[in-house]
């Protein structure tokens, strides 16, 4: 996120799109509601589903799934036409405007309505609501990114914010909400194939030399690594033979599970490190028992880029060991020494090799959380990015065109399937489905289907339905609700016993390699 | 009036106990009616300002018990002292009345009553224990006797909850509750409270004459609550958020077919309440759209047309049918409706402009346009006389003000208003007068027209005479008298008389037993709105004469309840509520002199307005409405002045 | 700025400040019970009444904004009587089950009754029938302990923007009820703001007295908001999650997962030993055996097919330090850049 969470309290307009915030980021949602109910902010929700925030919205647009580029371009078309853009900001701080603006010309409200199904008047009202507000904040999550056009969608939102001068200001920004506690941290700390910590590029020789030196090695590999969604195809091709999976459960979370399972089984050697015997761990050759967040010290970096302490509250169960201990032991067994007295010592090493974390010490974290970039001990941290000037110099406008999703409904598979989460459960359910509490609130998987569709299919409340895609089929209980639009079914992915990822399309966004979880074609039938 | 034995009302203690009737002091602070309803004497009153005792038969301990029990029943539960404390007091008094009292009880309840009264959150708790404290002081012997075990005879009582604003409101909206809902951000609930009685919150929230605000206790501290605009806010909020009301229909045992003549505020309100009781309602409307006088007479800049249409459409969703452009009396006979329907409600309003009785007004000059027609044309998007540019409007009411303000908006250049008294006597809303002045209308006060001047059949001027104020007339206003020799002419090409409206009663031809007054209004039983023809009911301006919109709505509502009773063969009689209304009109609920004992210093929130120089040329709504935050803050100023009255009857 | 006098002390505060806040800024403490820093003033308890010179009525300091020039008295015999009466009335029929109340020891009512030295309650009335079943599988409501301060109702409405609960009924019979069951998310915001033991966590009741529990501040393990919470530990078990007002981005709120999703930590299904699969079956193994096997296998794959034949998935649930070590392991020890995690999923 470019801005802190509580910045929404300063926004005049909040554009919420592709985030079901009340369920997936409930505390963030508190502030959105507070901004609306107590501070008079206008709330614009753009979402194919009637999410709970719609109840608080001044305006809700319901585009067809997978048409985000079209409506965002449409908004900008109107904003430019009406002269609501921040002309000074565009002139002084950005490049690429001409080509970008020219590309928008064809996105007339009528053309956008054709693609998205959004009424022209509503699009105009939305453009006015965002375009005339200063500052205005954009919040999004995987409803925007999990598309083959995911990167395009994000760039379009960036264009929109830049166009209206909402970057680098309190109450503005483009703010992706992170779905997991430490997605931000995992990225920051180099758990990515193309970068070391702090997004220092593997392709950069100087960077490689720096890390090699810090780690006491001659050199480091310059071969670009595989992204998670590329690893499993590489296994099938025989290029990857061994895998080490720590705290992940691709057997539920990844697209087109049949292929994942085949790949994992094909591996010569699989080691899984986890706190439970997950679906993935069951396929392992060796399982190493790690510990939960309650049994270890360390830090998480939240969605706001704020680094915060995690503290050990209880001793590990049985012979389970902290994941850092396990990694160090494994390194030693392979002939490389990694010795750290404690988590703090690891952070000290991180600080040395990571400029953006340079000033983040445990001592300072005891007093308050710090948002990176925080290059040195005296730096206060950076709650808002791009203040005064874009981090990379000038903001770049991208001319982007709408592309339809990889798989669209047809006669055989007439429905769109979108996947996502529910309030009571988390990711693959390994944590939330272990106790009685949350399970009592949401005990079994429910597929959301519009009553009009259900009626056509002869499906009643609580009936079971079969949802089938080109890749697989699952049987789930139906929940008749007007949350999805007609023609769309929504299924959460937390439940391995009816894993919706058996159905999903492994088509990836060419840039981010993110799978298109929000759109694939399925057929729906009443189950016998 | 029968003499009063004791009164502590409003801090004035009059104690005539033990005195000979000829020595009785009179009570100045309150006038207690002798009868509640026919044959039911009022023997005592206990309420927010004290105790008034007429008959020695009333046992004050039992009176207090009954009253405190009622206070407890009305306590909202939102503050500790009132919620629990009044329960404890009522129970303790109950024990006293049952002969199970203890001597310590009296001191206990006195102390507690003081704490509750001094610190409760709202007026229920603040005013509730007050008369008990009076009673403990002035009737100590009675309490001591009860505590000592003396028998306490039980009396017969009637109690009711009221509030100054609620009482002043003709339709008795539960204002403290709906304002409190707004304060808590429960806008939908607030609307539900309003719609329990009134189906037109968006309309009334814009144009009401707001007697409630004149009776707002907050004004004793700083300024009245902006009740009208709060009502408008909740209606607008619903509309802006694309929500629609969910009306509950609870059909009566017997349902029937009702015809309503006129889709004005009275007709629409009546239709709404009948439809919610499951009756089949058909409205006949002379004009092409709903609203009656509120559509014809109120310009768009005060009441945008779509608000009115929307609220009426919502009522149509309840199954009400409206036949527009259908004039009863011409297109369909009232006698026909009488024959075809189980009941007929006549609410035709007052649409004829009154005559000025000046020379030239009947000559048919071009440019002489009666006020109601002038507004009707403008509201239909027509300039009634494009040739004319200089306008003189005659009259001092809201219609006159609407005529002048509209004139700018259709491009008239010189706009004048002629009124025979001074600004102070103008019946128009002060806010309206202020706004018109801001828009630069030329006001000619103490001016009376005497002749419409014309050339070639076209108006060229209005001859007037200056007036001066003489002795007060029967309305209490000083009578204007002409100043001899002060005649003068205002050059103009349009003269708009707007001195009042009267009722076109021609539709009554052919029906029996519908009587009218000499002011051309329809005679009804005021408690039931029934004419002497049992199938025909009437309310609104045609029954009361030109009056407030909210009064018309109240009449429509009352008519609906009685039409429902009529269809269900129930007797049509006044209810206890009707009698309490009359009771409260004598025992005033609001005392403008009352010292509240709080600090004020929180003036009301002002609505944003379009600036006068731009607004005077457009029909865009001038007043911009509250934001949710402003509405909640304004609602927070409410003192929640609920109070309970209990009377001993017999 | 508005100037006023509180207990003889001159105070200057911005317009719109309440008397309570003005007093606080001057270091003058006024007793409160229903007041809660995150909520708009409720004004139900009347503990904060103060006297204002020239006003016949005491006024609640929490709901009354300052007015220029007023002189406020925060303590007097009269105010003490009102405050004591308010507390005594709450105690009428309040159960004396403090020994088994989870809130015992950190109950605001307990504290105030102690502070005011209330040793007897002379008021009486029969206990009302309370039918309210305001409870969820995770939250238990104890109607007899409820003082109806309305913090819960206000928090649900203001902080969550939901309004699932409200006060219904009149007088002493009024009660807090669920007005919209579908809207309640069991987030526990109500439980968080409850000053007494009227709302308790249903998963952990009777599991620990507040003074015996160790509270370890940490960061939530679910979504990316990064809420600050406290793990309540007794006998090496996490038996509840609480949070402190004003801490972190959540400022005292938690969601249903953060507050109630801690049971997995002590789950019976936790892995407690390394496992090695032999003939398709997992066997428990020692750390030495397991680690040597992994090292040996990785070494041989690396030798046979090169380091890029090995890939690693790190975790968005692990700490920064662990992620750092994991990528270091893959890059420095295995020698490949094949490292990623499920950020995209």
mmCIF file of C-alpha atoms in Angstrom, chain A residues 23-28 30-31 33-34 38 56 142 146 178-183 185-187 189-193 195-197 202 215 217 220-221 223 225-228 231 239-248 254 269 271 274-276 281-287 289-296 298-303 308-315 317 319-321 323-327 329-331 333-334 336 338 340 343 346-347 349-350 362 421 423 425-427 431-432 434-438 440-441 512-515 517, chain C residues 38-40 136-138 157-163 183 185-186 189 202-203 214 216-229 231 233-238 247-251 253-257 260-278 282 285-288 290-302 304-305 307-345:
data_model
loop_
_atom_site.group_PDB
_atom_site.id
_atom_site.type_symbol
_atom_site.label_atom_id
_atom_site.label_comp_id
_atom_site.label_asym_id
_atom_site.label_seq_id
_atom_site.Cartn_x
_atom_site.Cartn_y
_atom_site.Cartn_z
ATOM 1 C CA UNK A 23 -14.729 -10.311 5.283
ATOM 2 C CA UNK A 24 -11.084 -10.370 4.317
ATOM 3 C CA UNK A 25 -9.753 -7.294 6.106
ATOM 4 C CA UNK A 26 -12.393 -6.677 8.743
ATOM 5 C CA UNK A 27 -10.377 -4.146 10.695
ATOM 6 C CA UNK A 28 -9.618 -2.138 7.587
ATOM 7 C CA UNK A 30 -13.975 -0.636 10.239
ATOM 8 C CA UNK A 31 -12.101 2.415 9.069
ATOM 9 C CA UNK A 33 -17.172 2.539 7.588
ATOM 10 C CA UNK A 34 -15.917 5.134 10.041
ATOM 11 C CA UNK A 38 -18.513 9.673 10.844
ATOM 12 C CA UNK A 56 -22.543 1.627 3.063
ATOM 13 C CA UNK A 142 -7.348 -9.968 -5.463
ATOM 14 C CA UNK A 146 -6.354 -12.550 -9.957
ATOM 15 C CA UNK A 178 -2.576 -7.975 1.511
ATOM 16 C CA UNK A 179 -4.449 -11.182 2.098
ATOM 17 C CA UNK A 180 -1.989 -12.869 4.433
ATOM 18 C CA UNK A 181 -0.233 -11.642 7.515
ATOM 19 C CA UNK A 182 3.215 -11.559 5.979
ATOM 20 C CA UNK A 183 2.861 -11.565 2.206
ATOM 21 C CA UNK A 185 7.345 -9.452 4.410
ATOM 22 C CA UNK A 186 7.904 -12.577 2.339
ATOM 23 C CA UNK A 187 8.241 -10.361 -0.747
ATOM 24 C CA UNK A 189 12.755 -10.484 2.344
ATOM 25 C CA UNK A 190 13.440 -11.983 -1.057
ATOM 26 C CA UNK A 191 11.159 -15.021 -1.151
ATOM 27 C CA UNK A 192 10.763 -14.229 -4.849
ATOM 28 C CA UNK A 193 12.637 -15.755 -7.773
ATOM 29 C CA UNK A 195 14.941 -10.428 -6.311
ATOM 30 C CA UNK A 196 16.908 -10.581 -3.109
ATOM 31 C CA UNK A 197 15.729 -8.697 -0.047
ATOM 32 C CA UNK A 202 19.103 -10.955 -9.028
ATOM 33 C CA UNK A 215 27.065 -14.757 2.792
ATOM 34 C CA UNK A 217 30.445 -17.194 -1.033
ATOM 35 C CA UNK A 220 25.521 -16.566 -6.567
ATOM 36 C CA UNK A 221 23.407 -17.935 -9.399
ATOM 37 C CA UNK A 223 19.793 -17.859 -13.540
ATOM 38 C CA UNK A 225 14.205 -18.570 -10.761
ATOM 39 C CA UNK A 226 10.789 -20.041 -11.347
ATOM 40 C CA UNK A 227 7.617 -18.453 -10.022
ATOM 41 C CA UNK A 228 5.350 -20.701 -8.004
ATOM 42 C CA UNK A 231 7.354 -24.574 -10.760
ATOM 43 C CA UNK A 239 13.196 -29.958 -14.914
ATOM 44 C CA UNK A 240 12.536 -29.726 -11.208
ATOM 45 C CA UNK A 241 13.079 -32.948 -9.225
ATOM 46 C CA UNK A 242 13.131 -31.862 -5.606
ATOM 47 C CA UNK A 243 11.076 -29.380 -3.624
ATOM 48 C CA UNK A 244 11.234 -27.808 -0.209
ATOM 49 C CA UNK A 245 7.896 -26.342 0.860
ATOM 50 C CA UNK A 246 7.680 -24.366 4.086
ATOM 51 C CA UNK A 247 4.276 -23.417 5.433
ATOM 52 C CA UNK A 248 2.419 -23.542 2.152
ATOM 53 C CA UNK A 254 -3.142 -23.485 -6.420
ATOM 54 C CA UNK A 269 11.927 -35.793 -3.346
ATOM 55 C CA UNK A 271 10.108 -32.105 1.960
ATOM 56 C CA UNK A 274 4.450 -27.241 8.454
ATOM 57 C CA UNK A 275 2.509 -27.294 11.699
ATOM 58 C CA UNK A 276 -0.136 -29.716 10.388
ATOM 59 C CA UNK A 281 2.462 -32.647 3.473
ATOM 60 C CA UNK A 282 0.688 -35.941 2.900
ATOM 61 C CA UNK A 283 2.475 -36.211 -0.427
ATOM 62 C CA UNK A 284 5.894 -35.489 1.102
ATOM 63 C CA UNK A 285 8.812 -37.825 1.593
ATOM 64 C CA UNK A 286 9.860 -36.041 4.722
ATOM 65 C CA UNK A 287 7.698 -33.847 6.961
ATOM 66 C CA UNK A 289 7.270 -30.086 12.286
ATOM 67 C CA UNK A 290 7.507 -26.287 12.484
ATOM 68 C CA UNK A 291 5.810 -24.013 14.993
ATOM 69 C CA UNK A 292 2.983 -21.501 14.967
ATOM 70 C CA UNK A 293 3.322 -17.742 15.413
ATOM 71 C CA UNK A 294 2.646 -18.181 19.117
ATOM 72 C CA UNK A 295 5.783 -20.230 19.590
ATOM 73 C CA UNK A 296 8.365 -18.003 18.003
ATOM 74 C CA UNK A 298 10.334 -12.479 14.855
ATOM 75 C CA UNK A 299 8.597 -9.817 12.818
ATOM 76 C CA UNK A 300 5.757 -9.550 10.319
ATOM 77 C CA UNK A 301 5.372 -6.740 7.799
ATOM 78 C CA UNK A 302 1.761 -5.774 7.296
ATOM 79 C CA UNK A 303 -0.095 -4.381 4.326
ATOM 80 C CA UNK A 308 5.838 -5.319 13.801
ATOM 81 C CA UNK A 309 7.030 -7.759 16.424
ATOM 82 C CA UNK A 310 5.906 -11.332 16.847
ATOM 83 C CA UNK A 311 6.640 -12.692 20.298
ATOM 84 C CA UNK A 312 6.939 -16.156 21.651
ATOM 85 C CA UNK A 313 4.116 -16.857 24.101
ATOM 86 C CA UNK A 314 4.292 -20.622 24.553
ATOM 87 C CA UNK A 315 6.902 -23.378 24.189
ATOM 88 C CA UNK A 317 4.529 -28.556 21.120
ATOM 89 C CA UNK A 319 9.520 -31.907 19.270
ATOM 90 C CA UNK A 320 8.345 -29.225 16.871
ATOM 91 C CA UNK A 321 11.033 -26.628 16.243
ATOM 92 C CA UNK A 323 11.417 -22.846 11.319
ATOM 93 C CA UNK A 324 14.603 -20.781 11.558
ATOM 94 C CA UNK A 325 16.237 -23.519 13.631
ATOM 95 C CA UNK A 326 15.226 -26.122 11.066
ATOM 96 C CA UNK A 327 16.610 -24.133 8.127
ATOM 97 C CA UNK A 329 20.203 -27.219 10.849
ATOM 98 C CA UNK A 330 19.493 -28.218 7.273
ATOM 99 C CA UNK A 331 22.098 -25.768 5.978
ATOM 100 C CA UNK A 333 23.799 -30.759 7.287
ATOM 101 C CA UNK A 334 24.529 -29.610 3.770
ATOM 102 C CA UNK A 336 26.968 -24.441 5.164
ATOM 103 C CA UNK A 338 24.111 -20.527 9.540
ATOM 104 C CA UNK A 340 22.141 -17.027 14.846
ATOM 105 C CA UNK A 343 15.581 -13.743 15.724
ATOM 106 C CA UNK A 346 18.804 -12.524 11.913
ATOM 107 C CA UNK A 347 17.249 -9.078 11.701
ATOM 108 C CA UNK A 349 21.930 -9.381 9.161
ATOM 109 C CA UNK A 350 18.808 -8.374 7.180
ATOM 110 C CA UNK A 362 14.237 -4.648 17.486
ATOM 111 C CA UNK A 421 -12.719 -16.191 0.920
ATOM 112 C CA UNK A 423 -14.943 -13.999 6.986
ATOM 113 C CA UNK A 425 -11.912 -18.900 7.453
ATOM 114 C CA UNK A 426 -8.419 -18.270 6.244
ATOM 115 C CA UNK A 427 -6.699 -19.443 3.110
ATOM 116 C CA UNK A 431 -5.595 -22.905 10.970
ATOM 117 C CA UNK A 432 -9.214 -21.739 11.110
ATOM 118 C CA UNK A 434 -8.766 -26.801 13.388
ATOM 119 C CA UNK A 435 -10.741 -25.408 16.338
ATOM 120 C CA UNK A 436 -14.432 -25.599 17.112
ATOM 121 C CA UNK A 437 -15.106 -21.865 17.281
ATOM 122 C CA UNK A 438 -14.897 -20.662 13.720
ATOM 123 C CA UNK A 440 -19.306 -23.552 14.378
ATOM 124 C CA UNK A 441 -19.929 -20.246 12.635
ATOM 125 C CA UNK A 512 2.729 -11.310 -12.539
ATOM 126 C CA UNK A 513 2.065 -15.001 -13.250
ATOM 127 C CA UNK A 514 -1.019 -14.810 -11.082
ATOM 128 C CA UNK A 515 -3.767 -17.266 -11.941
ATOM 129 C CA UNK A 517 -9.153 -17.160 -10.047
ATOM 130 C CA UNK C 38 -13.472 4.974 20.903
ATOM 131 C CA UNK C 39 -17.185 5.639 21.091
ATOM 132 C CA UNK C 40 -19.288 8.749 20.908
ATOM 133 C CA UNK C 136 -23.369 -16.544 19.605
ATOM 134 C CA UNK C 137 -21.403 -19.779 19.629
ATOM 135 C CA UNK C 138 -18.389 -17.688 20.561
ATOM 136 C CA UNK C 157 -23.095 0.372 15.545
ATOM 137 C CA UNK C 158 -20.208 2.820 15.498
ATOM 138 C CA UNK C 159 -17.046 0.753 15.194
ATOM 139 C CA UNK C 160 -18.397 -2.116 13.134
ATOM 140 C CA UNK C 161 -21.078 -0.041 11.412
ATOM 141 C CA UNK C 162 -23.394 -3.011 11.854
ATOM 142 C CA UNK C 163 -25.934 -2.480 14.619
ATOM 143 C CA UNK C 183 -25.662 -9.226 10.740
ATOM 144 C CA UNK C 185 -20.326 -11.642 12.853
ATOM 145 C CA UNK C 186 -19.212 -12.696 16.322
ATOM 146 C CA UNK C 189 -16.274 -5.898 19.558
ATOM 147 C CA UNK C 202 -17.405 -18.609 25.193
ATOM 148 C CA UNK C 203 -14.394 -20.673 24.120
ATOM 149 C CA UNK C 214 0.367 -14.051 31.126
ATOM 150 C CA UNK C 216 2.081 -11.659 25.463
ATOM 151 C CA UNK C 217 1.785 -8.832 22.941
ATOM 152 C CA UNK C 218 2.206 -9.948 19.350
ATOM 153 C CA UNK C 219 0.947 -9.508 15.798
ATOM 154 C CA UNK C 220 -2.057 -11.367 14.391
ATOM 155 C CA UNK C 221 -1.350 -14.252 12.057
ATOM 156 C CA UNK C 222 -4.290 -13.858 9.688
ATOM 157 C CA UNK C 223 -4.810 -11.096 7.115
ATOM 158 C CA UNK C 224 -2.419 -8.309 6.201
ATOM 159 C CA UNK C 225 -3.895 -5.673 8.514
ATOM 160 C CA UNK C 226 -1.305 -6.595 11.130
ATOM 161 C CA UNK C 227 -3.494 -6.150 14.189
ATOM 162 C CA UNK C 228 -1.782 -5.998 17.547
ATOM 163 C CA UNK C 229 -3.110 -8.509 20.036
ATOM 164 C CA UNK C 231 -2.028 -14.020 23.594
ATOM 165 C CA UNK C 233 -1.302 -17.840 28.259
ATOM 166 C CA UNK C 234 -1.841 -20.128 31.160
ATOM 167 C CA UNK C 235 0.152 -23.297 31.705
ATOM 168 C CA UNK C 236 1.778 -23.061 28.293
ATOM 169 C CA UNK C 237 -1.591 -22.913 26.569
ATOM 170 C CA UNK C 238 -3.066 -19.995 24.664
ATOM 171 C CA UNK C 247 -2.686 -0.405 20.320
ATOM 172 C CA UNK C 248 -1.690 -0.804 16.686
ATOM 173 C CA UNK C 249 -3.742 -0.251 13.609
ATOM 174 C CA UNK C 250 -6.684 -2.024 15.211
ATOM 175 C CA UNK C 251 -6.833 0.347 18.209
ATOM 176 C CA UNK C 253 -10.697 -4.033 17.666
ATOM 177 C CA UNK C 254 -10.266 -7.553 16.426
ATOM 178 C CA UNK C 255 -12.174 -9.625 13.922
ATOM 179 C CA UNK C 256 -13.701 -13.013 14.507
ATOM 180 C CA UNK C 257 -10.589 -14.813 13.257
ATOM 181 C CA UNK C 260 -11.356 -16.576 18.271
ATOM 182 C CA UNK C 261 -9.116 -18.321 15.744
ATOM 183 C CA UNK C 262 -6.419 -19.359 18.216
ATOM 184 C CA UNK C 263 -7.482 -22.930 18.864
ATOM 185 C CA UNK C 264 -5.208 -24.336 16.179
ATOM 186 C CA UNK C 265 -2.168 -23.483 18.306
ATOM 187 C CA UNK C 266 -3.051 -26.181 20.824
ATOM 188 C CA UNK C 267 -4.702 -28.487 18.340
ATOM 189 C CA UNK C 268 -4.330 -32.220 18.877
ATOM 190 C CA UNK C 269 -3.528 -32.494 15.194
ATOM 191 C CA UNK C 270 -0.313 -30.503 15.461
ATOM 192 C CA UNK C 271 2.781 -32.221 14.092
ATOM 193 C CA UNK C 272 5.074 -33.001 17.013
ATOM 194 C CA UNK C 273 7.759 -35.156 15.414
ATOM 195 C CA UNK C 274 9.567 -35.313 12.077
ATOM 196 C CA UNK C 275 8.037 -37.894 9.736
ATOM 197 C CA UNK C 276 9.740 -39.971 7.075
ATOM 198 C CA UNK C 277 7.696 -41.791 4.487
ATOM 199 C CA UNK C 278 8.618 -45.437 3.975
ATOM 200 C CA UNK C 282 4.783 -42.022 7.500
ATOM 201 C CA UNK C 285 11.782 -40.121 13.068
ATOM 202 C CA UNK C 286 14.449 -38.267 14.993
ATOM 203 C CA UNK C 287 15.504 -34.810 13.889
ATOM 204 C CA UNK C 288 18.974 -36.146 13.017
ATOM 205 C CA UNK C 290 15.140 -36.541 9.042
ATOM 206 C CA UNK C 291 17.608 -33.711 8.492
ATOM 207 C CA UNK C 292 20.353 -36.028 7.197
ATOM 208 C CA UNK C 293 17.930 -37.629 4.779
ATOM 209 C CA UNK C 294 16.815 -34.268 3.402
ATOM 210 C CA UNK C 295 20.398 -33.035 3.100
ATOM 211 C CA UNK C 296 21.487 -36.199 1.369
ATOM 212 C CA UNK C 297 18.596 -36.169 -1.132
ATOM 213 C CA UNK C 298 19.049 -32.504 -1.999
ATOM 214 C CA UNK C 299 22.771 -33.021 -2.419
ATOM 215 C CA UNK C 300 22.299 -35.875 -4.796
ATOM 216 C CA UNK C 301 19.675 -34.076 -6.917
ATOM 217 C CA UNK C 302 21.961 -31.062 -7.040
ATOM 218 C CA UNK C 304 22.880 -35.115 -10.715
ATOM 219 C CA UNK C 305 20.716 -32.354 -12.205
ATOM 220 C CA UNK C 307 20.814 -26.679 -8.343
ATOM 221 C CA UNK C 308 17.922 -25.486 -10.502
ATOM 222 C CA UNK C 309 16.353 -28.919 -10.266
ATOM 223 C CA UNK C 310 15.394 -27.957 -6.731
ATOM 224 C CA UNK C 311 12.698 -25.414 -5.953
ATOM 225 C CA UNK C 312 11.505 -23.950 -2.681
ATOM 226 C CA UNK C 313 8.273 -22.404 -1.519
ATOM 227 C CA UNK C 314 8.614 -20.062 1.388
ATOM 228 C CA UNK C 315 5.627 -18.830 3.316
ATOM 229 C CA UNK C 316 3.594 -15.684 3.679
ATOM 230 C CA UNK C 317 2.665 -16.975 7.139
ATOM 231 C CA UNK C 318 6.234 -17.211 8.401
ATOM 232 C CA UNK C 319 8.216 -14.360 9.877
ATOM 233 C CA UNK C 320 10.490 -12.002 7.994
ATOM 234 C CA UNK C 321 13.480 -13.655 9.611
ATOM 235 C CA UNK C 322 12.391 -17.117 8.464
ATOM 236 C CA UNK C 323 11.688 -15.908 4.951
ATOM 237 C CA UNK C 324 15.114 -14.363 4.857
ATOM 238 C CA UNK C 325 16.748 -17.579 5.980
ATOM 239 C CA UNK C 326 14.701 -19.652 3.562
ATOM 240 C CA UNK C 327 15.713 -17.645 0.500
ATOM 241 C CA UNK C 328 19.266 -17.545 1.806
ATOM 242 C CA UNK C 329 19.167 -21.314 2.101
ATOM 243 C CA UNK C 330 17.862 -21.734 -1.435
ATOM 244 C CA UNK C 331 20.316 -19.250 -2.916
ATOM 245 C CA UNK C 332 23.414 -19.790 -0.825
ATOM 246 C CA UNK C 333 23.127 -23.468 0.086
ATOM 247 C CA UNK C 334 21.207 -25.020 -2.806
ATOM 248 C CA UNK C 335 22.402 -22.403 -5.273
ATOM 249 C CA UNK C 336 19.167 -21.645 -7.103
ATOM 250 C CA UNK C 337 16.810 -18.695 -7.443
ATOM 251 C CA UNK C 338 13.846 -21.075 -7.551
ATOM 252 C CA UNK C 339 12.194 -19.558 -4.518
ATOM 253 C CA UNK C 340 8.725 -18.107 -4.276
ATOM 254 C CA UNK C 341 5.651 -18.133 -2.045
ATOM 255 C CA UNK C 342 1.933 -17.880 -2.511
ATOM 256 C CA UNK C 343 1.547 -14.094 -2.621
ATOM 257 C CA UNK C 344 -0.524 -14.467 -5.734
ATOM 258 C CA UNK C 345 -2.987 -17.011 -4.340
#
